[in-house]
């Protein structure tokens, strides 16, 4: 996985002779910070900044490198106003990092520097301590990763394939609102593009992907013509995404495609996955039922997780007494969720079964998600204003027969979570929820602060 590039700028003291007497502390702390952050990022660290001109030069170079994640390092006493020029290198909040050494004067300089940034309205997160301590590193990473999510979303383009499905009003969105809040491009094309592209594909390409599906999935669906049409639909969607530069999408499917062409479950599932017949690939977060806010949430979660697959699921069952959720949807979950550590085994654990709806036919993609820490989230609106609702929990595994209690052919996640279930019931303005492996509620909180939207965490 490619590391994001960040900038770590260490400030100096305009009184160079005095700085020289304590330079050994500054070097020790700078080396420690850079080494700690290199575990997670590609670190650009310019020379120590001692003057306004040097601060401007460092900021210019950060912009030239298109770096948006910036750490201003306060190793000892520094000249506070240097931070203003460095912080201006990014439109996003910066991290101001210091240490607790009694011989460094870092604390006093950090307060002076952060106070100056706050006075002028430049958002900054203050972190003090040893970067080698997990809790300290997490504070830094949560902020830097939130910046990466905001910038990634700003550079994203959404493709709405079709329109509102089966009357679900919470799936529609206002393109202008997205562009205003997130800078995200919002485009539309008709589902007929899938139909004509699917018919025009090269037979050899179709055969390659169909053979791959039959070899790697557990196929318990016997209509090969419909399965081929699902593969053709996937390749058509993949081509649409590439040609239109879509980073994430929504596909209507019901009832047009599901009744008159073929169910789109397999195609959406593969778009969300990190592997297909052509090899490893970047997942394209794609919602079914053309859920725009759902796809937006999936894109955000995927960016939080460094590009890992995210998914859309229906909130089928939840219980405050049992502290659990059963999340299952007709078919958009990536095979990845069956085994995140082994993508080939994950395909084997994905069963293609006869679907329970859709007159046109097509296989359902049955998955039982692998156990692990998970973040659940949803972009919702209250009176037209966005807020992001989320919680962290853990998936646990059940036998496939347990799926018969909800829907046997659906991909499913069983989740335990210690949350306020009554609050969830009263405030969750959607039937869809979205998940990604990992713990990201704090990253999401910073993301909401950056974009100016509301934040609601259900964890107790």
GROMACS .gro file of C-alpha atoms in nm:
model
  460
    1UNK     CA    1   0.000   0.000   0.000
    2UNK     CA    2   0.143   0.337  -0.102
    3UNK     CA    3   0.217   0.571   0.186
    4UNK     CA    4   0.084   0.926   0.189
    5UNK     CA    5   0.348   1.197   0.184
    6UNK     CA    6   0.349   1.431   0.481
    7UNK     CA    7   0.569   1.727   0.574
    8UNK     CA    8   0.743   1.760   0.911
    9UNK     CA    9   0.884   2.108   0.958
   10UNK     CA   10   1.101   2.171   1.264
   11UNK     CA   11   1.114   2.532   1.376
   12UNK     CA   12   1.426   2.696   1.509
   13UNK     CA   13   1.510   3.002   1.720
   14UNK     CA   14   1.594   3.332   1.549
   15UNK     CA   15   1.866   3.369   1.816
   16UNK     CA   16   2.102   3.132   1.641
   17UNK     CA   17   2.385   3.140   1.901
   18UNK     CA   18   2.141   3.049   2.179
   19UNK     CA   19   1.982   2.776   1.963
   20UNK     CA   20   2.327   2.626   1.906
   21UNK     CA   21   2.370   2.562   2.278
   22UNK     CA   22   2.064   2.337   2.278
   23UNK     CA   23   2.075   2.207   1.923
   24UNK     CA   24   2.155   1.855   2.042
   25UNK     CA   25   1.809   1.832   2.203
   26UNK     CA   26   1.640   1.957   1.887
   27UNK     CA   27   1.823   1.700   1.673
   28UNK     CA   28   1.739   1.413   1.906
   29UNK     CA   29   1.370   1.501   1.914
   30UNK     CA   30   1.350   1.567   1.540
   31UNK     CA   31   1.513   1.235   1.452
   32UNK     CA   32   1.283   1.053   1.691
   33UNK     CA   33   0.971   1.216   1.545
   34UNK     CA   34   1.067   1.153   1.183
   35UNK     CA   35   1.160   0.790   1.252
   36UNK     CA   36   0.827   0.735   1.427
   37UNK     CA   37   0.622   0.884   1.147
   38UNK     CA   38   0.812   0.702   0.871
   39UNK     CA   39   0.643   0.382   0.989
   40UNK     CA   40   0.320   0.519   0.845
   41UNK     CA   41   0.408   0.792   0.596
   42UNK     CA   42   0.653   0.908   0.334
   43UNK     CA   43   0.806   1.199   0.527
   44UNK     CA   44   0.937   1.518   0.365
   45UNK     CA   45   1.146   1.704   0.623
   46UNK     CA   46   1.310   2.028   0.503
   47UNK     CA   47   1.595   2.193   0.690
   48UNK     CA   48   1.519   2.361   1.021
   49UNK     CA   49   1.338   2.690   0.967
   50UNK     CA   50   1.501   2.991   1.138
   51UNK     CA   51   1.362   3.290   0.944
   52UNK     CA   52   1.049   3.411   0.769
   53UNK     CA   53   1.211   3.365   0.428
   54UNK     CA   54   1.304   3.006   0.514
   55UNK     CA   55   0.949   2.945   0.637
   56UNK     CA   56   0.810   3.080   0.310
   57UNK     CA   57   1.049   2.862   0.110
   58UNK     CA   58   0.948   2.553   0.307
   59UNK     CA   59   0.580   2.632   0.255
   60UNK     CA   60   0.633   2.685  -0.118
   61UNK     CA   61   0.808   2.348  -0.148
   62UNK     CA   62   0.527   2.174   0.044
   63UNK     CA   63   0.276   2.320  -0.199
   64UNK     CA   64   0.491   2.223  -0.497
   65UNK     CA   65   0.495   1.865  -0.375
   66UNK     CA   66   0.114   1.878  -0.331
   67UNK     CA   67   0.148   1.783   0.036
   68UNK     CA   68  -0.154   1.870   0.247
   69UNK     CA   69  -0.066   1.689   0.573
   70UNK     CA   70   0.169   1.909   0.777
   71UNK     CA   71   0.332   1.864   1.119
   72UNK     CA   72   0.497   2.169   1.276
   73UNK     CA   73   0.759   2.042   1.518
   74UNK     CA   74   0.851   2.232   1.835
   75UNK     CA   75   1.155   2.044   1.972
   76UNK     CA   76   1.285   2.322   2.202
   77UNK     CA   77   1.205   2.691   2.241
   78UNK     CA   78   1.138   2.825   1.890
   79UNK     CA   79   1.033   3.153   1.732
   80UNK     CA   80   0.652   3.118   1.732
   81UNK     CA   81   0.559   3.339   1.436
   82UNK     CA   82   0.754   3.114   1.196
   83UNK     CA   83   0.465   2.872   1.227
   84UNK     CA   84   0.224   3.111   1.054
   85UNK     CA   85   0.405   3.088   0.722
   86UNK     CA   86   0.453   2.713   0.744
   87UNK     CA   87   0.090   2.652   0.840
   88UNK     CA   88  -0.022   2.851   0.536
   89UNK     CA   89   0.123   2.574   0.315
   90UNK     CA   90  -0.197   2.372   0.358
   91UNK     CA   91  -0.564   2.473   0.360
   92UNK     CA   92  -0.623   2.209   0.626
   93UNK     CA   93  -0.553   2.197   1.000
   94UNK     CA   94  -0.194   2.128   1.103
   95UNK     CA   95  -0.049   1.922   1.387
   96UNK     CA   96   0.172   2.111   1.632
   97UNK     CA   97   0.394   1.855   1.803
   98UNK     CA   98   0.612   1.897   2.109
   99UNK     CA   99   0.776   1.695   2.383
  100UNK     CA  100   0.760   1.685   2.763
  101UNK     CA  101   1.133   1.695   2.834
  102UNK     CA  102   1.205   1.923   3.129
  103UNK     CA  103   1.524   2.051   2.963
  104UNK     CA  104   1.367   2.139   2.625
  105UNK     CA  105   1.124   2.433   2.684
  106UNK     CA  106   0.907   2.260   2.420
  107UNK     CA  107   0.590   2.299   2.625
  108UNK     CA  108   0.614   2.675   2.657
  109UNK     CA  109   0.698   2.716   2.289
  110UNK     CA  110   0.417   2.485   2.183
  111UNK     CA  111   0.164   2.690   2.380
  112UNK     CA  112   0.295   3.015   2.233
  113UNK     CA  113   0.294   2.876   1.879
  114UNK     CA  114  -0.048   2.709   1.901
  115UNK     CA  115  -0.193   3.017   2.066
  116UNK     CA  116  -0.075   3.235   1.780
  117UNK     CA  117  -0.228   2.999   1.522
  118UNK     CA  118  -0.554   2.994   1.716
  119UNK     CA  119  -0.562   3.375   1.732
  120UNK     CA  120  -0.557   3.402   1.355
  121UNK     CA  121  -0.810   3.120   1.308
  122UNK     CA  122  -0.575   2.854   1.173
  123UNK     CA  123  -0.700   2.517   1.301
  124UNK     CA  124  -0.426   2.317   1.473
  125UNK     CA  125  -0.423   2.002   1.683
  126UNK     CA  126  -0.182   2.015   1.976
  127UNK     CA  127   0.002   1.693   2.056
  128UNK     CA  128   0.274   1.659   2.317
  129UNK     CA  129   0.470   1.351   2.421
  130UNK     CA  130   0.678   1.070   2.272
  131UNK     CA  131   0.583   0.960   1.920
  132UNK     CA  132   0.685   0.607   2.022
  133UNK     CA  133   0.387   0.587   2.257
  134UNK     CA  134   0.085   0.440   2.073
  135UNK     CA  135  -0.164   0.689   2.222
  136UNK     CA  136   0.052   0.985   2.117
  137UNK     CA  137   0.110   0.847   1.768
  138UNK     CA  138  -0.264   0.786   1.730
  139UNK     CA  139  -0.345   1.151   1.803
  140UNK     CA  140  -0.106   1.261   1.531
  141UNK     CA  141  -0.219   1.000   1.282
  142UNK     CA  142  -0.591   1.061   1.338
  143UNK     CA  143  -0.552   1.425   1.238
  144UNK     CA  144  -0.318   1.361   0.945
  145UNK     CA  145  -0.538   1.081   0.814
  146UNK     CA  146  -0.849   1.300   0.841
  147UNK     CA  147  -0.675   1.557   0.622
  148UNK     CA  148  -0.597   1.282   0.371
  149UNK     CA  149  -0.963   1.178   0.370
  150UNK     CA  150  -1.085   1.534   0.313
  151UNK     CA  151  -0.833   1.593   0.035
  152UNK     CA  152  -0.903   1.251  -0.119
  153UNK     CA  153  -1.274   1.323  -0.124
  154UNK     CA  154  -1.209   1.665  -0.276
  155UNK     CA  155  -1.023   1.497  -0.561
  156UNK     CA  156  -1.292   1.230  -0.612
  157UNK     CA  157  -1.559   1.195  -0.878
  158UNK     CA  158  -1.888   1.015  -0.825
  159UNK     CA  159  -2.082   0.837  -1.095
  160UNK     CA  160  -2.457   0.801  -1.046
  161UNK     CA  161  -2.565   0.513  -1.270
  162UNK     CA  162  -2.941   0.535  -1.299
  163UNK     CA  163  -3.135   0.716  -1.027
  164UNK     CA  164  -3.346   0.664  -0.717
  165UNK     CA  165  -3.435   0.298  -0.667
  166UNK     CA  166  -3.768   0.162  -0.541
  167UNK     CA  167  -3.864   0.489  -0.371
  168UNK     CA  168  -3.583   0.504  -0.113
  169UNK     CA  169  -3.566   0.880  -0.062
  170UNK     CA  170  -3.259   0.871   0.164
  171UNK     CA  171  -3.044   0.756  -0.129
  172UNK     CA  172  -3.067   1.079  -0.331
  173UNK     CA  173  -2.832   1.376  -0.294
  174UNK     CA  174  -2.779   1.733  -0.415
  175UNK     CA  175  -2.470   1.760  -0.640
  176UNK     CA  176  -2.424   2.128  -0.554
  177UNK     CA  177  -2.424   2.052  -0.182
  178UNK     CA  178  -2.153   1.788  -0.233
  179UNK     CA  179  -1.943   2.026  -0.440
  180UNK     CA  180  -1.983   2.302  -0.183
  181UNK     CA  181  -1.907   2.089   0.126
  182UNK     CA  182  -1.659   1.835  -0.004
  183UNK     CA  183  -1.540   1.959  -0.345
  184UNK     CA  184  -1.655   1.627  -0.493
  185UNK     CA  185  -1.753   1.595  -0.859
  186UNK     CA  186  -2.101   1.446  -0.914
  187UNK     CA  187  -2.185   1.300  -1.256
  188UNK     CA  188  -2.468   1.090  -1.400
  189UNK     CA  189  -2.516   0.837  -1.675
  190UNK     CA  190  -2.805   0.609  -1.759
  191UNK     CA  191  -2.813   0.236  -1.687
  192UNK     CA  192  -2.854   0.175  -2.058
  193UNK     CA  193  -2.479   0.231  -2.080
  194UNK     CA  194  -2.439  -0.099  -1.896
  195UNK     CA  195  -2.669  -0.276  -2.143
  196UNK     CA  196  -2.508  -0.165  -2.467
  197UNK     CA  197  -2.153  -0.190  -2.335
  198UNK     CA  198  -2.220  -0.540  -2.203
  199UNK     CA  199  -2.334  -0.654  -2.546
  200UNK     CA  200  -2.038  -0.497  -2.727
  201UNK     CA  201  -1.757  -0.653  -2.521
  202UNK     CA  202  -1.488  -0.868  -2.680
  203UNK     CA  203  -1.574  -1.238  -2.635
  204UNK     CA  204  -1.219  -1.326  -2.523
  205UNK     CA  205  -1.230  -1.070  -2.245
  206UNK     CA  206  -1.568  -1.194  -2.126
  207UNK     CA  207  -1.450  -1.556  -2.132
  208UNK     CA  208  -1.141  -1.471  -1.927
  209UNK     CA  209  -1.346  -1.311  -1.650
  210UNK     CA  210  -1.626  -1.569  -1.660
  211UNK     CA  211  -1.377  -1.857  -1.635
  212UNK     CA  212  -1.206  -1.678  -1.346
  213UNK     CA  213  -1.536  -1.639  -1.161
  214UNK     CA  214  -1.623  -2.007  -1.209
  215UNK     CA  215  -1.274  -2.113  -1.098
  216UNK     CA  216  -1.241  -1.895  -0.788
  217UNK     CA  217  -1.594  -1.846  -0.650
  218UNK     CA  218  -1.801  -2.127  -0.503
  219UNK     CA  219  -2.070  -2.139  -0.771
  220UNK     CA  220  -2.403  -2.283  -0.665
  221UNK     CA  221  -2.598  -2.113  -0.942
  222UNK     CA  222  -2.666  -2.308  -1.261
  223UNK     CA  223  -2.776  -2.046  -1.516
  224UNK     CA  224  -2.448  -1.978  -1.695
  225UNK     CA  225  -2.607  -1.739  -1.945
  226UNK     CA  226  -2.722  -1.511  -1.664
  227UNK     CA  227  -2.387  -1.548  -1.490
  228UNK     CA  228  -2.214  -1.441  -1.809
  229UNK     CA  229  -2.446  -1.142  -1.834
  230UNK     CA  230  -2.350  -1.046  -1.479
  231UNK     CA  231  -1.983  -1.068  -1.573
  232UNK     CA  232  -2.051  -0.854  -1.880
  233UNK     CA  233  -2.229  -0.602  -1.658
  234UNK     CA  234  -1.925  -0.588  -1.430
  235UNK     CA  235  -1.688  -0.523  -1.719
  236UNK     CA  236  -1.923  -0.256  -1.855
  237UNK     CA  237  -1.928  -0.081  -1.516
  238UNK     CA  238  -1.552  -0.112  -1.485
  239UNK     CA  239  -1.511   0.053  -1.825
  240UNK     CA  240  -1.760   0.329  -1.738
  241UNK     CA  241  -1.565   0.408  -1.422
  242UNK     CA  242  -1.235   0.422  -1.609
  243UNK     CA  243  -1.359   0.634  -1.898
  244UNK     CA  244  -1.547   0.883  -1.679
  245UNK     CA  245  -1.278   0.893  -1.406
  246UNK     CA  246  -1.523   0.777  -1.138
  247UNK     CA  247  -1.360   0.698  -0.803
  248UNK     CA  248  -1.690   0.579  -0.656
  249UNK     CA  249  -2.033   0.498  -0.795
  250UNK     CA  250  -2.393   0.406  -0.729
  251UNK     CA  251  -2.590   0.160  -0.944
  252UNK     CA  252  -2.972   0.169  -0.942
  253UNK     CA  253  -3.036  -0.195  -1.046
  254UNK     CA  254  -3.389  -0.228  -0.903
  255UNK     CA  255  -3.632  -0.271  -1.065
  256UNK     CA  256  -3.512  -0.191  -1.419
  257UNK     CA  257  -3.203  -0.409  -1.444
  258UNK     CA  258  -3.315  -0.670  -1.191
  259UNK     CA  259  -3.640  -0.735  -1.380
  260UNK     CA  260  -3.546  -0.668  -1.742
  261UNK     CA  261  -3.170  -0.732  -1.789
  262UNK     CA  262  -2.985  -0.906  -1.504
  263UNK     CA  263  -2.920  -0.848  -1.135
  264UNK     CA  264  -2.614  -0.628  -1.079
  265UNK     CA  265  -2.500  -0.791  -0.751
  266UNK     CA  266  -2.189  -0.964  -0.886
  267UNK     CA  267  -2.069  -0.655  -1.072
  268UNK     CA  268  -2.110  -0.425  -0.774
  269UNK     CA  269  -1.943  -0.681  -0.548
  270UNK     CA  270  -1.640  -0.702  -0.779
  271UNK     CA  271  -1.616  -0.325  -0.816
  272UNK     CA  272  -1.588  -0.306  -0.437
  273UNK     CA  273  -1.326  -0.581  -0.430
  274UNK     CA  274  -0.947  -0.554  -0.448
  275UNK     CA  275  -0.902  -0.840  -0.697
  276UNK     CA  276  -1.050  -0.959  -1.025
  277UNK     CA  277  -0.939  -1.165  -1.324
  278UNK     CA  278  -0.690  -0.893  -1.424
  279UNK     CA  279  -0.517  -0.915  -1.083
  280UNK     CA  280  -0.497  -0.677  -0.789
  281UNK     CA  281  -0.685  -0.353  -0.838
  282UNK     CA  282  -0.801  -0.045  -0.655
  283UNK     CA  283  -1.151  -0.093  -0.515
  284UNK     CA  284  -1.417   0.140  -0.653
  285UNK     CA  285  -1.665   0.194  -0.367
  286UNK     CA  286  -2.002   0.126  -0.527
  287UNK     CA  287  -2.345   0.129  -0.367
  288UNK     CA  288  -2.644  -0.062  -0.490
  289UNK     CA  289  -2.989   0.100  -0.518
  290UNK     CA  290  -2.791   0.404  -0.637
  291UNK     CA  291  -2.746   0.521  -0.279
  292UNK     CA  292  -2.553   0.845  -0.326
  293UNK     CA  293  -2.495   0.919   0.042
  294UNK     CA  294  -2.415   0.552   0.088
  295UNK     CA  295  -2.147   0.561  -0.182
  296UNK     CA  296  -2.014   0.884  -0.029
  297UNK     CA  297  -1.984   0.711   0.309
  298UNK     CA  298  -1.815   0.412   0.149
  299UNK     CA  299  -1.563   0.637  -0.023
  300UNK     CA  300  -1.488   0.814   0.306
  301UNK     CA  301  -1.441   0.485   0.492
  302UNK     CA  302  -1.221   0.345   0.216
  303UNK     CA  303  -1.003   0.657   0.230
  304UNK     CA  304  -0.978   0.617   0.609
  305UNK     CA  305  -0.852   0.263   0.556
  306UNK     CA  306  -0.594   0.353   0.292
  307UNK     CA  307  -0.804   0.231   0.000
  308UNK     CA  308  -0.931  -0.096   0.153
  309UNK     CA  309  -1.279  -0.216   0.050
  310UNK     CA  310  -1.586  -0.081   0.226
  311UNK     CA  311  -1.943  -0.195   0.185
  312UNK     CA  312  -2.315  -0.123   0.197
  313UNK     CA  313  -2.545  -0.332   0.415
  314UNK     CA  314  -2.906  -0.312   0.530
  315UNK     CA  315  -2.978  -0.277   0.900
  316UNK     CA  316  -3.170  -0.604   0.924
  317UNK     CA  317  -3.171  -0.648   1.301
  318UNK     CA  318  -3.028  -0.488   1.613
  319UNK     CA  319  -3.076  -0.541   1.985
  320UNK     CA  320  -2.967  -0.325   2.275
  321UNK     CA  321  -3.010  -0.619   2.512
  322UNK     CA  322  -2.791  -0.847   2.304
  323UNK     CA  323  -2.565  -0.559   2.195
  324UNK     CA  324  -2.553  -0.683   1.839
  325UNK     CA  325  -2.637  -0.603   1.480
  326UNK     CA  326  -2.714  -0.826   1.185
  327UNK     CA  327  -2.633  -0.634   0.869
  328UNK     CA  328  -2.721  -0.788   0.532
  329UNK     CA  329  -2.793  -0.653   0.185
  330UNK     CA  330  -2.876  -0.816  -0.145
  331UNK     CA  331  -2.529  -0.815  -0.292
  332UNK     CA  332  -2.284  -0.525  -0.279
  333UNK     CA  333  -2.037  -0.666  -0.026
  334UNK     CA  334  -1.689  -0.736  -0.166
  335UNK     CA  335  -1.558  -1.095  -0.134
  336UNK     CA  336  -1.269  -0.931   0.055
  337UNK     CA  337  -1.485  -0.929   0.369
  338UNK     CA  338  -1.484  -1.310   0.376
  339UNK     CA  339  -1.107  -1.307   0.441
  340UNK     CA  340  -0.923  -0.972   0.434
  341UNK     CA  341  -0.584  -1.141   0.472
  342UNK     CA  342  -0.623  -1.386   0.181
  343UNK     CA  343  -0.804  -1.244  -0.124
  344UNK     CA  344  -0.806  -1.577  -0.310
  345UNK     CA  345  -0.953  -1.767  -0.015
  346UNK     CA  346  -1.207  -1.485   0.021
  347UNK     CA  347  -1.333  -1.560  -0.329
  348UNK     CA  348  -1.374  -1.928  -0.244
  349UNK     CA  349  -1.573  -1.828   0.065
  350UNK     CA  350  -1.808  -1.622  -0.155
  351UNK     CA  351  -2.093  -1.844  -0.273
  352UNK     CA  352  -2.293  -1.757  -0.583
  353UNK     CA  353  -2.653  -1.863  -0.515
  354UNK     CA  354  -2.995  -1.820  -0.675
  355UNK     CA  355  -3.134  -1.480  -0.576
  356UNK     CA  356  -3.462  -1.424  -0.392
  357UNK     CA  357  -3.588  -1.144  -0.620
  358UNK     CA  358  -3.545  -1.009  -0.971
  359UNK     CA  359  -3.743  -1.145  -1.264
  360UNK     CA  360  -3.442  -1.114  -1.495
  361UNK     CA  361  -3.235  -1.357  -1.287
  362UNK     CA  362  -2.874  -1.359  -1.176
  363UNK     CA  363  -2.669  -1.490  -0.887
  364UNK     CA  364  -2.657  -1.354  -0.535
  365UNK     CA  365  -2.319  -1.322  -0.360
  366UNK     CA  366  -2.337  -1.493  -0.021
  367UNK     CA  367  -2.060  -1.387   0.221
  368UNK     CA  368  -2.018  -1.423   0.597
  369UNK     CA  369  -1.780  -1.147   0.708
  370UNK     CA  370  -1.463  -1.249   0.888
  371UNK     CA  371  -1.420  -1.153   1.255
  372UNK     CA  372  -1.235  -0.829   1.324
  373UNK     CA  373  -1.254  -0.471   1.447
  374UNK     CA  374  -1.486  -0.267   1.231
  375UNK     CA  375  -1.610   0.088   1.188
  376UNK     CA  376  -1.973   0.144   1.089
  377UNK     CA  377  -2.083   0.482   0.953
  378UNK     CA  378  -2.345   0.665   0.752
  379UNK     CA  379  -2.372   1.012   0.607
  380UNK     CA  380  -2.723   1.127   0.698
  381UNK     CA  381  -2.914   1.454   0.670
  382UNK     CA  382  -3.133   1.637   0.915
  383UNK     CA  383  -3.338   1.919   0.769
  384UNK     CA  384  -3.104   1.918   0.470
  385UNK     CA  385  -2.781   1.938   0.672
  386UNK     CA  386  -2.523   1.662   0.673
  387UNK     CA  387  -2.386   1.482   0.972
  388UNK     CA  388  -2.183   1.165   0.992
  389UNK     CA  389  -2.311   0.900   1.232
  390UNK     CA  390  -2.074   0.622   1.334
  391UNK     CA  391  -1.965   0.363   1.586
  392UNK     CA  392  -1.693   0.105   1.630
  393UNK     CA  393  -1.755  -0.263   1.702
  394UNK     CA  394  -1.637  -0.611   1.614
  395UNK     CA  395  -1.763  -0.861   1.362
  396UNK     CA  396  -1.800  -1.219   1.475
  397UNK     CA  397  -1.852  -1.527   1.264
  398UNK     CA  398  -2.153  -1.754   1.240
  399UNK     CA  399  -2.226  -2.068   1.045
  400UNK     CA  400  -2.391  -2.006   0.707
  401UNK     CA  401  -2.704  -2.183   0.828
  402UNK     CA  402  -2.758  -1.890   1.065
  403UNK     CA  403  -2.832  -1.678   0.756
  404UNK     CA  404  -3.161  -1.860   0.707
  405UNK     CA  405  -3.299  -1.656   0.998
  406UNK     CA  406  -3.264  -1.339   0.786
  407UNK     CA  407  -3.191  -1.413   0.419
  408UNK     CA  408  -2.979  -1.711   0.321
  409UNK     CA  409  -2.846  -1.572  -0.006
  410UNK     CA  410  -2.737  -1.231   0.126
  411UNK     CA  411  -2.384  -1.125   0.225
  412UNK     CA  412  -2.400  -1.069   0.599
  413UNK     CA  413  -2.209  -0.916   0.889
  414UNK     CA  414  -2.270  -1.010   1.252
  415UNK     CA  415  -2.151  -0.725   1.474
  416UNK     CA  416  -2.118  -0.675   1.848
  417UNK     CA  417  -2.107  -0.312   1.959
  418UNK     CA  418  -2.140  -0.130   2.290
  419UNK     CA  419  -2.347   0.168   2.178
  420UNK     CA  420  -2.657   0.363   2.270
  421UNK     CA  421  -2.911   0.156   2.076
  422UNK     CA  422  -3.205   0.380   2.161
  423UNK     CA  423  -3.022   0.685   2.029
  424UNK     CA  424  -2.927   0.488   1.718
  425UNK     CA  425  -3.291   0.393   1.657
  426UNK     CA  426  -3.415   0.749   1.707
  427UNK     CA  427  -3.151   0.924   1.493
  428UNK     CA  428  -3.038   0.688   1.216
  429UNK     CA  429  -3.199   0.843   0.908
  430UNK     CA  430  -3.127   0.558   0.668
  431UNK     CA  431  -3.185   0.188   0.621
  432UNK     CA  432  -2.832   0.141   0.487
  433UNK     CA  433  -2.515   0.129   0.696
  434UNK     CA  434  -2.154   0.109   0.575
  435UNK     CA  435  -1.853  -0.067   0.719
  436UNK     CA  436  -1.479  -0.100   0.687
  437UNK     CA  437  -1.228  -0.304   0.887
  438UNK     CA  438  -1.035  -0.094   1.140
  439UNK     CA  439  -1.100   0.171   1.405
  440UNK     CA  440  -1.163   0.514   1.256
  441UNK     CA  441  -1.420   0.701   1.465
  442UNK     CA  442  -1.160   0.959   1.574
  443UNK     CA  443  -1.042   1.011   1.216
  444UNK     CA  444  -1.406   1.063   1.118
  445UNK     CA  445  -1.451   1.318   1.397
  446UNK     CA  446  -1.160   1.526   1.264
  447UNK     CA  447  -1.295   1.486   0.909
  448UNK     CA  448  -1.629   1.631   1.020
  449UNK     CA  449  -1.455   1.925   1.186
  450UNK     CA  450  -1.256   1.991   0.868
  451UNK     CA  451  -1.561   1.983   0.641
  452UNK     CA  452  -1.792   2.161   0.883
  453UNK     CA  453  -2.054   1.887   0.911
  454UNK     CA  454  -2.205   1.733   1.221
  455UNK     CA  455  -2.062   1.431   1.399
  456UNK     CA  456  -2.255   1.171   1.596
  457UNK     CA  457  -2.080   0.875   1.761
  458UNK     CA  458  -2.301   0.609   1.920
  459UNK     CA  459  -2.025   0.436   2.118
  460UNK     CA  460  -2.073   0.465   2.496
   0.00000   0.00000   0.00000
